[in-house]
């Protein structure tokens, strides 16, 4: 299968503007009779459904949550990038584009990434107009902060709750369209299959999670905004219900899963505390603006800390290894996520981990508390302030910036991070891979679109901080409302799609049979136990570091686990009832296939790039080594019902950026 | 630690429910929901139906979890959602009573899960600023005083969990509704529709069957985001304004 990216011709900076001006349009009278299904109500889905509704399309929107406001975008903490250059520090659209391409280790599409940088400006305008209370300076203008992998301050934020505020903005816009009838909202409906008619995506099969009833929903096209697949690892910063099923079911109907091995392991999460653990909690990357990462230099100190004989604050300055500052002087603690995570792994692999399990490093705010305290003393004109006074004022400044994060940390760990350094460790956070889409965000199945984290397109092999919110909203507010017209302009004569056609009836029947099959296994092991075991296999063989031997082993283990699942899983309850265990079983069944394709992709990619680190391919200094000659392509995988997968390639063409070794030193 | 749990079990919206007692072994580092996970794994192992409860992000921001623990929404800790409550707050041998929110406008679905779609309908009645995508001026065109913006933020942190309704003897949704009205009213962008928004949202709140404000302010105490009842005063002023035509 040849994959056509459909990137428009012309100069990079003019592609989107020119393309947009010449695109096919759908007249208002036709929009009124064209139906669009949007699945998912996170930043991408809610913004898309709201905007398509405003344009006059008949939108049907679906979420498995009890309300559109619960989507996991709500938990994003740190911020959203935009090349506004309000700080006059040298930012520009080109620089945001370049940072993103470089940050992604040259594995994303130039034209998509440039469009994202262009649109970033409009997103901030839109959010403020909706009443999103972004942080402000005393003069009343918007504030910015820095994030990893960049040397300008372009991140807009709303305390440590940026995702919440932006999602509520999109949710309110969506609510407005629901109230005027442009969008019909289906809460607590989970998509369990895609329906194709004559090769085009024309609808979905959903399960009403309250009654268990299967429903057939038809439309002229289908938009997936269903998030990432990080929960394949069981432990991740994703919400408990985040899953890959909508995307994976679409792959089984002919869409392609692109670059599934590109997973982001976030460097600053609260470490695992025990076997019962159900999820991991992120501590925003923004903390690395002021927090310094370190481990003790001497093993005696490490052991003394683990045994509780020494406190971290007892370790003298000269006995600490601020390893990010040492290895990467130019970016220091603000290196990109993949680099920071690997460095933490190297430190703990050397035995320097600072908690009982040996899997934690320190993130220390004392220097920032002192710095802010001193500067407050000067600005308040306090001569000879006492040490206590400096710490008190410094802590107050830190509290204003990160108060809710510090509070969250204390609630979970019982430690007070104002007085002792945080303990952190990398955890699965975001998936750069996703459903393959072209420049129009259309998959290889005509009429099927994928937005936000669910697609693969803009972040390459590693996503920079504060870029996920930007991409979700760019796709939903400003890309799909235009590009969907390229498909729909040819559909204006297509009558309403009939949800009683053979294709719909067949698809519903297949879903019913799948549910029946899982319920009738009546084995002895819980869904949760299978999910946990899958997660361990993924983390061990497809986590922060991978190699061919481990991946081959992992693939076999997943196949065996999948066979065991279909032999011995026990799902209590009935299909025609509110049954969270059944929901979970269907999601885990899909993860058991997704995990295999991730490993196959990781095995195929004989290079290290961004979040994909193959231990066979590294420099003498332990940095990732790409192979541009052989692997500068998007790996898009098909998967048939028999579990056979096949690789399809889209070569990445770089016309504007020179491919370099990524250096943050 | 060993715990005795008294949990409300109810098969469906129209069934009669009742308390069941369970024993569970927990660890002080577990979150409250992880403790319930352990119980559910135990029940599944015994081929019994697990306790249905709602949860998702488990980091205190999505607002999905919402049970009433020993009579208090989200349990004993101030400013804490159920998912952020950790078992170090309990000791060996404790008995914990867990039940769903009981309010007319939040019908029980099953066990601890309730239907809070009435909150969505209150927002749909007017809890937004009417601006289409693409209509926005430059984000820095209107400076907003930092403290004012910060107060708007404090109101905007509502997670829509329903603890305020659960805490109120009248099952009132005043704090939820007022928080959204305040958030938008405190910003220049939201001022334009303020009066109309208030009357529409209050009307919807009444239509959903939520009670009148009980004036006991338990909602503020139980709110996991510690949203102030000052917002209710602001809403009441502007509601009267919308009737009598003066600026709220």
Tab-separated table of N, CA and C in Angstrom, chain A residues 86-200:
chain	number	residue	atom	x	y	z
A	86	UNK	N	5.648	37.066	23.156
A	86	UNK	CA	5.274	38.153	24.068
A	86	UNK	C	6.454	38.531	24.964
A	87	UNK	N	7.399	37.599	25.148
A	87	UNK	CA	8.531	37.880	26.040
A	87	UNK	C	9.683	38.556	25.303
A	88	UNK	N	9.546	38.722	23.975
A	88	UNK	CA	10.590	39.397	23.206
A	88	UNK	C	11.939	38.690	23.360
A	89	UNK	N	11.898	37.357	23.489
A	89	UNK	CA	13.149	36.641	23.721
A	89	UNK	C	13.607	35.834	22.509
A	90	UNK	N	13.146	36.250	21.343
A	90	UNK	CA	13.657	35.627	20.128
A	90	UNK	C	12.807	34.496	19.594
A	91	UNK	N	11.578	34.376	20.086
A	91	UNK	CA	10.732	33.291	19.591
A	91	UNK	C	10.111	33.673	18.248
A	92	UNK	N	9.745	32.672	17.490
A	92	UNK	CA	9.065	32.893	16.214
A	92	UNK	C	8.389	31.592	15.821
A	93	UNK	N	7.515	31.659	14.809
A	93	UNK	CA	6.856	30.440	14.327
A	93	UNK	C	7.915	29.442	13.869
A	94	UNK	N	8.918	29.948	13.150
A	94	UNK	CA	9.950	29.041	12.669
A	94	UNK	C	10.671	28.371	13.832
A	95	UNK	N	10.948	29.146	14.897
A	95	UNK	CA	11.701	28.564	16.015
A	95	UNK	C	10.878	27.478	16.732
A	96	UNK	N	9.590	27.726	16.891
A	96	UNK	CA	8.729	26.700	17.513
A	96	UNK	C	8.694	25.446	16.628
A	97	UNK	N	8.564	25.680	15.328
A	97	UNK	CA	8.595	24.568	14.367
A	97	UNK	C	9.910	23.802	14.495
A	98	UNK	N	11.025	24.543	14.502
A	98	UNK	CA	12.336	23.908	14.523
A	98	UNK	C	12.561	23.138	15.826
A	99	UNK	N	12.218	23.771	16.950
A	99	UNK	CA	12.374	23.096	18.251
A	99	UNK	C	11.577	21.790	18.281
A	100	UNK	N	10.375	21.828	17.687
A	100	UNK	CA	9.498	20.655	17.717
A	100	UNK	C	10.039	19.534	16.837
A	101	UNK	N	10.537	19.905	15.654
A	101	UNK	CA	11.132	18.905	14.751
A	101	UNK	C	12.378	18.292	15.387
A	102	UNK	N	13.221	19.154	15.938
A	102	UNK	CA	14.448	18.672	16.569
A	102	UNK	C	14.110	17.837	17.807
A	103	UNK	N	13.198	18.372	18.630
A	103	UNK	CA	12.780	17.653	19.831
A	103	UNK	C	12.246	16.273	19.478
A	104	UNK	N	11.588	16.162	18.327
A	104	UNK	CA	11.023	14.881	17.882
A	104	UNK	C	12.048	13.992	17.204
A	105	UNK	N	13.311	14.391	17.287
A	105	UNK	CA	14.427	13.623	16.724
A	105	UNK	C	14.239	13.375	15.220
A	106	UNK	N	13.733	14.379	14.538
A	106	UNK	CA	13.612	14.350	13.076
A	106	UNK	C	12.827	13.135	12.575
A	107	UNK	N	11.723	12.876	13.237
A	107	UNK	CA	10.895	11.769	12.795
A	107	UNK	C	9.434	12.200	12.619
A	108	UNK	N	9.219	13.538	12.468
A	108	UNK	CA	7.853	13.984	12.164
A	108	UNK	C	7.818	14.650	10.800
A	109	UNK	N	6.600	14.926	10.342
A	109	UNK	CA	6.424	15.507	9.009
A	109	UNK	C	6.617	17.025	9.105
A	110	UNK	N	7.514	17.565	8.314
A	110	UNK	CA	7.793	19.009	8.357
A	110	UNK	C	6.523	19.858	8.242
A	111	UNK	N	5.717	19.563	7.237
A	111	UNK	CA	4.580	20.450	6.944
A	111	UNK	C	3.551	20.443	8.077
A	112	UNK	N	3.330	19.273	8.684
A	112	UNK	CA	2.374	19.208	9.797
A	112	UNK	C	2.876	20.020	10.982
A	113	UNK	N	4.168	19.872	11.266
A	113	UNK	CA	4.735	20.541	12.425
A	113	UNK	C	4.747	22.055	12.225
A	114	UNK	N	5.019	22.487	11.013
A	114	UNK	CA	5.002	23.931	10.765
A	114	UNK	C	3.591	24.492	10.918
A	115	UNK	N	2.618	23.754	10.410
A	115	UNK	CA	1.223	24.200	10.554
A	115	UNK	C	0.863	24.329	12.025
A	116	UNK	N	1.311	23.380	12.814
A	116	UNK	CA	1.038	23.416	14.255
A	116	UNK	C	1.600	24.693	14.874
A	117	UNK	N	2.834	25.035	14.504
A	117	UNK	CA	3.461	26.245	15.051
A	117	UNK	C	2.695	27.500	14.628
A	118	UNK	N	2.213	27.511	13.382
A	118	UNK	CA	1.447	28.674	12.902
A	118	UNK	C	0.169	28.844	13.700
A	119	UNK	N	-0.537	27.735	13.895
A	119	UNK	CA	-1.846	27.781	14.544
A	119	UNK	C	-1.733	28.086	16.036
A	120	UNK	N	-0.551	27.810	16.619
A	120	UNK	CA	-0.396	27.994	18.069
A	120	UNK	C	-0.863	29.376	18.516
A	121	UNK	N	-0.658	30.394	17.673
A	121	UNK	CA	-1.021	31.768	18.048
A	121	UNK	C	-2.522	31.905	18.261
A	122	UNK	N	-3.279	31.328	17.322
A	122	UNK	CA	-4.743	31.481	17.368
A	122	UNK	C	-5.362	30.744	18.557
A	123	UNK	N	-4.687	29.661	18.980
A	123	UNK	CA	-5.253	28.873	20.084
A	123	UNK	C	-5.313	29.708	21.353
A	124	UNK	N	-4.229	30.439	21.629
A	124	UNK	CA	-4.193	31.241	22.846
A	124	UNK	C	-5.276	32.327	22.785
A	125	UNK	N	-5.423	32.954	21.637
A	125	UNK	CA	-6.471	33.977	21.472
A	125	UNK	C	-7.850	33.376	21.779
A	126	UNK	N	-8.089	32.202	21.181
A	126	UNK	CA	-9.392	31.559	21.342
A	126	UNK	C	-9.658	31.215	22.807
A	127	UNK	N	-8.638	30.675	23.463
A	127	UNK	CA	-8.808	30.255	24.858
A	127	UNK	C	-9.126	31.460	25.743
A	128	UNK	N	-8.414	32.542	25.552
A	128	UNK	CA	-8.657	33.730	26.381
A	128	UNK	C	-10.073	34.268	26.133
A	129	UNK	N	-10.497	34.254	24.878
A	129	UNK	CA	-11.844	34.742	24.565
A	129	UNK	C	-12.923	33.879	25.209
A	130	UNK	N	-12.612	32.609	25.421
A	130	UNK	CA	-13.590	31.706	26.055
A	130	UNK	C	-13.629	31.872	27.570
A	131	UNK	N	-12.671	32.650	28.108
A	131	UNK	CA	-12.635	32.833	29.554
A	131	UNK	C	-11.679	31.901	30.271
A	132	UNK	N	-10.734	31.312	29.542
A	132	UNK	CA	-9.733	30.469	30.209
A	132	UNK	C	-8.790	31.386	30.994
A	133	UNK	N	-8.715	31.211	32.322
A	133	UNK	CA	-7.915	32.139	33.136
A	133	UNK	C	-6.428	31.808	33.129
A	134	UNK	N	-5.762	32.087	32.008
A	134	UNK	CA	-4.323	31.834	31.916
A	134	UNK	C	-3.585	32.789	32.854
A	135	UNK	N	-2.387	32.367	33.290
A	135	UNK	CA	-1.615	33.163	34.255
A	135	UNK	C	-1.258	34.526	33.679
A	136	UNK	N	-1.278	35.536	34.562
A	136	UNK	CA	-0.992	36.916	34.145
A	136	UNK	C	0.070	37.556	35.019
A	137	UNK	N	0.702	38.573	34.452
A	137	UNK	CA	1.664	39.386	35.194
A	137	UNK	C	0.902	40.514	35.897
A	138	UNK	N	1.623	41.290	36.733
A	138	UNK	CA	0.963	42.395	37.444
A	138	UNK	C	0.379	43.430	36.498
A	139	UNK	N	0.985	43.589	35.323
A	139	UNK	CA	0.451	44.552	34.359
A	139	UNK	C	-0.811	44.067	33.662
A	140	UNK	N	-1.254	42.838	33.981
A	140	UNK	CA	-2.495	42.341	33.401
A	140	UNK	C	-2.310	41.559	32.109
A	141	UNK	N	-1.052	41.484	31.638
A	141	UNK	CA	-0.807	40.737	30.402
A	141	UNK	C	-0.411	39.297	30.722
A	142	UNK	N	-0.432	38.463	29.695
A	142	UNK	CA	-0.234	37.029	29.919
A	142	UNK	C	1.210	36.694	30.297
A	143	UNK	N	1.358	35.731	31.192
A	143	UNK	CA	2.683	35.289	31.656
A	143	UNK	C	3.127	34.056	30.874
A	144	UNK	N	4.434	33.831	30.860
A	144	UNK	CA	4.987	32.629	30.214
A	144	UNK	C	6.031	31.981	31.097
A	145	UNK	N	6.258	30.689	30.856
A	145	UNK	CA	7.395	30.033	31.486
A	145	UNK	C	8.093	29.118	30.481
A	146	UNK	N	9.244	28.552	30.913
A	146	UNK	CA	10.025	27.710	30.008
A	146	UNK	C	9.680	26.245	30.206
A	147	UNK	N	9.877	25.478	29.166
A	147	UNK	CA	9.726	24.037	29.260
A	147	UNK	C	10.963	23.379	28.656
A	148	UNK	N	11.053	22.054	28.807
A	148	UNK	CA	12.241	21.331	28.360
A	148	UNK	C	12.484	21.420	26.864
A	149	UNK	N	13.756	21.407	26.490
A	149	UNK	CA	14.130	21.315	25.089
A	149	UNK	C	14.084	22.628	24.333
A	150	UNK	N	13.834	23.745	25.011
A	150	UNK	CA	13.799	25.039	24.324
A	150	UNK	C	14.521	26.084	25.169
A	151	UNK	N	14.906	27.180	24.500
A	151	UNK	CA	15.638	28.233	25.216
A	151	UNK	C	14.866	29.553	25.233
A	152	UNK	N	13.574	29.496	24.955
A	152	UNK	CA	12.730	30.693	25.083
A	152	UNK	C	11.598	30.376	26.058
A	153	UNK	N	10.899	31.420	26.519
A	153	UNK	CA	9.725	31.219	27.375
A	153	UNK	C	8.486	31.397	26.530
A	154	UNK	N	7.907	30.293	26.098
A	154	UNK	CA	6.726	30.384	25.233
A	154	UNK	C	5.555	29.584	25.781
A	155	UNK	N	5.686	29.112	27.007
A	155	UNK	CA	4.622	28.276	27.536
A	155	UNK	C	3.630	29.097	28.342
A	156	UNK	N	2.370	29.092	27.905
A	156	UNK	CA	1.269	29.726	28.636
A	156	UNK	C	0.723	28.688	29.606
A	157	UNK	N	0.233	29.160	30.758
A	157	UNK	CA	-0.172	28.187	31.763
A	157	UNK	C	-1.264	28.736	32.670
A	158	UNK	N	-1.922	27.828	33.358
A	158	UNK	CA	-2.945	28.188	34.335
A	158	UNK	C	-2.607	27.399	35.600
A	159	UNK	N	-1.792	27.994	36.442
A	159	UNK	CA	-1.187	27.290	37.587
A	159	UNK	C	-0.696	25.917	37.109
A	160	UNK	N	-0.936	24.865	37.895
A	160	UNK	CA	-0.565	23.538	37.414
A	160	UNK	C	-1.780	22.817	36.868
A	161	UNK	N	-2.750	23.568	36.348
A	161	UNK	CA	-4.026	22.988	35.904
A	161	UNK	C	-4.384	23.470	34.505
A	162	UNK	N	-3.375	23.595	33.656
A	162	UNK	CA	-3.627	24.163	32.333
A	162	UNK	C	-4.585	23.303	31.517
A	163	UNK	N	-4.407	21.997	31.600
A	163	UNK	CA	-5.283	21.099	30.838
A	163	UNK	C	-6.721	21.225	31.290
A	164	UNK	N	-6.908	21.326	32.608
A	164	UNK	CA	-8.266	21.464	33.140
A	164	UNK	C	-8.926	22.717	32.568
A	165	UNK	N	-8.214	23.832	32.634
A	165	UNK	CA	-8.838	25.090	32.215
A	165	UNK	C	-9.099	25.110	30.712
A	166	UNK	N	-8.162	24.594	29.923
A	166	UNK	CA	-8.386	24.572	28.474
A	166	UNK	C	-9.508	23.609	28.119
A	167	UNK	N	-9.573	22.479	28.833
A	167	UNK	CA	-10.632	21.523	28.520
A	167	UNK	C	-11.994	22.102	28.914
A	168	UNK	N	-12.047	22.792	30.042
A	168	UNK	CA	-13.326	23.394	30.419
A	168	UNK	C	-13.740	24.446	29.386
A	169	UNK	N	-12.767	25.147	28.815
A	169	UNK	CA	-13.079	26.092	27.735
A	169	UNK	C	-13.719	25.371	26.551
A	170	UNK	N	-13.109	24.263	26.155
A	170	UNK	CA	-13.640	23.497	25.019
A	170	UNK	C	-14.974	22.844	25.386
A	171	UNK	N	-15.081	22.379	26.626
A	171	UNK	CA	-16.325	21.756	27.110
A	171	UNK	C	-17.467	22.772	27.102
A	172	UNK	N	-17.140	23.998	27.494
A	172	UNK	CA	-18.181	25.031	27.488
A	172	UNK	C	-18.604	25.372	26.057
A	173	UNK	N	-17.631	25.442	25.146
A	173	UNK	CA	-17.967	25.687	23.739
A	173	UNK	C	-18.845	24.543	23.214
A	174	UNK	N	-18.500	23.319	23.617
A	174	UNK	CA	-19.286	22.152	23.202
A	174	UNK	C	-20.687	22.214	23.824
A	175	UNK	N	-20.756	22.582	25.101
A	175	UNK	CA	-22.056	22.668	25.778
A	175	UNK	C	-22.977	23.666	25.072
A	176	UNK	N	-22.371	24.745	24.580
A	176	UNK	CA	-23.156	25.752	23.866
A	176	UNK	C	-23.774	25.160	22.596
A	177	UNK	N	-23.008	24.327	21.892
A	177	UNK	CA	-23.530	23.699	20.675
A	177	UNK	C	-24.554	22.610	21.006
A	178	UNK	N	-24.376	21.965	22.150
A	178	UNK	CA	-25.378	20.974	22.564
A	178	UNK	C	-26.691	21.700	22.861
A	179	UNK	N	-26.577	22.861	23.517
A	179	UNK	CA	-27.802	23.571	23.911
A	179	UNK	C	-28.556	24.103	22.700
A	180	UNK	N	-27.829	24.409	21.609
A	180	UNK	CA	-28.588	24.897	20.441
A	180	UNK	C	-28.900	23.784	19.430
A	181	UNK	N	-28.579	22.556	19.814
A	181	UNK	CA	-28.996	21.423	18.981
A	181	UNK	C	-28.040	21.041	17.866
A	182	UNK	N	-26.933	21.773	17.705
A	182	UNK	CA	-25.998	21.432	16.617
A	182	UNK	C	-25.253	20.144	16.913
A	183	UNK	N	-25.024	19.880	18.206
A	183	UNK	CA	-24.334	18.654	18.593
A	183	UNK	C	-25.273	17.824	19.455
A	184	UNK	N	-25.406	16.547	19.109
A	184	UNK	CA	-26.143	15.634	19.979
A	184	UNK	C	-25.107	14.835	20.751
A	185	UNK	N	-25.168	14.970	22.075
A	185	UNK	CA	-24.135	14.369	22.914
A	185	UNK	C	-24.587	13.009	23.430
A	186	UNK	N	-23.703	12.005	23.301
A	186	UNK	CA	-23.989	10.676	23.851
A	186	UNK	C	-22.963	10.372	24.929
A	187	UNK	N	-23.287	10.639	26.184
A	187	UNK	CA	-22.405	10.277	27.289
A	187	UNK	C	-22.518	8.783	27.551
A	188	UNK	N	-21.503	8.251	28.224
A	188	UNK	CA	-21.501	6.841	28.640
A	188	UNK	C	-21.800	5.899	27.471
A	189	UNK	N	-21.236	6.234	26.316
A	189	UNK	CA	-21.327	5.364	25.147
A	189	UNK	C	-19.909	5.071	24.687
A	190	UNK	N	-19.541	3.816	24.647
A	190	UNK	CA	-18.192	3.472	24.229
A	190	UNK	C	-18.212	2.887	22.823
A	191	UNK	N	-17.328	3.421	21.976
A	191	UNK	CA	-17.222	2.896	20.610
A	191	UNK	C	-16.557	1.532	20.647
A	192	UNK	N	-17.235	0.533	20.085
A	192	UNK	CA	-16.657	-0.814	20.077
A	192	UNK	C	-16.317	-1.305	18.674
A	193	UNK	N	-16.780	-0.566	17.663
A	193	UNK	CA	-16.320	-0.903	16.313
A	193	UNK	C	-16.607	0.228	15.341
A	194	UNK	N	-15.842	0.177	14.242
A	194	UNK	CA	-16.034	1.123	13.147
A	194	UNK	C	-16.841	0.412	12.067
A	195	UNK	N	-17.728	1.156	11.409
A	195	UNK	CA	-18.501	0.548	10.323
A	195	UNK	C	-18.110	1.207	9.011
A	196	UNK	N	-17.736	0.365	8.052
A	196	UNK	CA	-17.399	0.863	6.721
A	196	UNK	C	-18.477	0.439	5.731
A	197	UNK	N	-18.830	1.371	4.825
A	197	UNK	CA	-19.762	1.034	3.759
A	197	UNK	C	-19.073	1.442	2.454
A	198	UNK	N	-18.984	0.518	1.520
A	198	UNK	CA	-18.274	0.759	0.249
A	198	UNK	C	-16.890	1.359	0.476
A	199	UNK	N	-16.191	0.869	1.477
A	199	UNK	CA	-14.810	1.311	1.712
A	199	UNK	C	-14.680	2.591	2.507
A	200	UNK	N	-15.804	3.293	2.760
A	200	UNK	CA	-15.723	4.549	3.500
A	200	UNK	C	-16.218	4.376	4.939
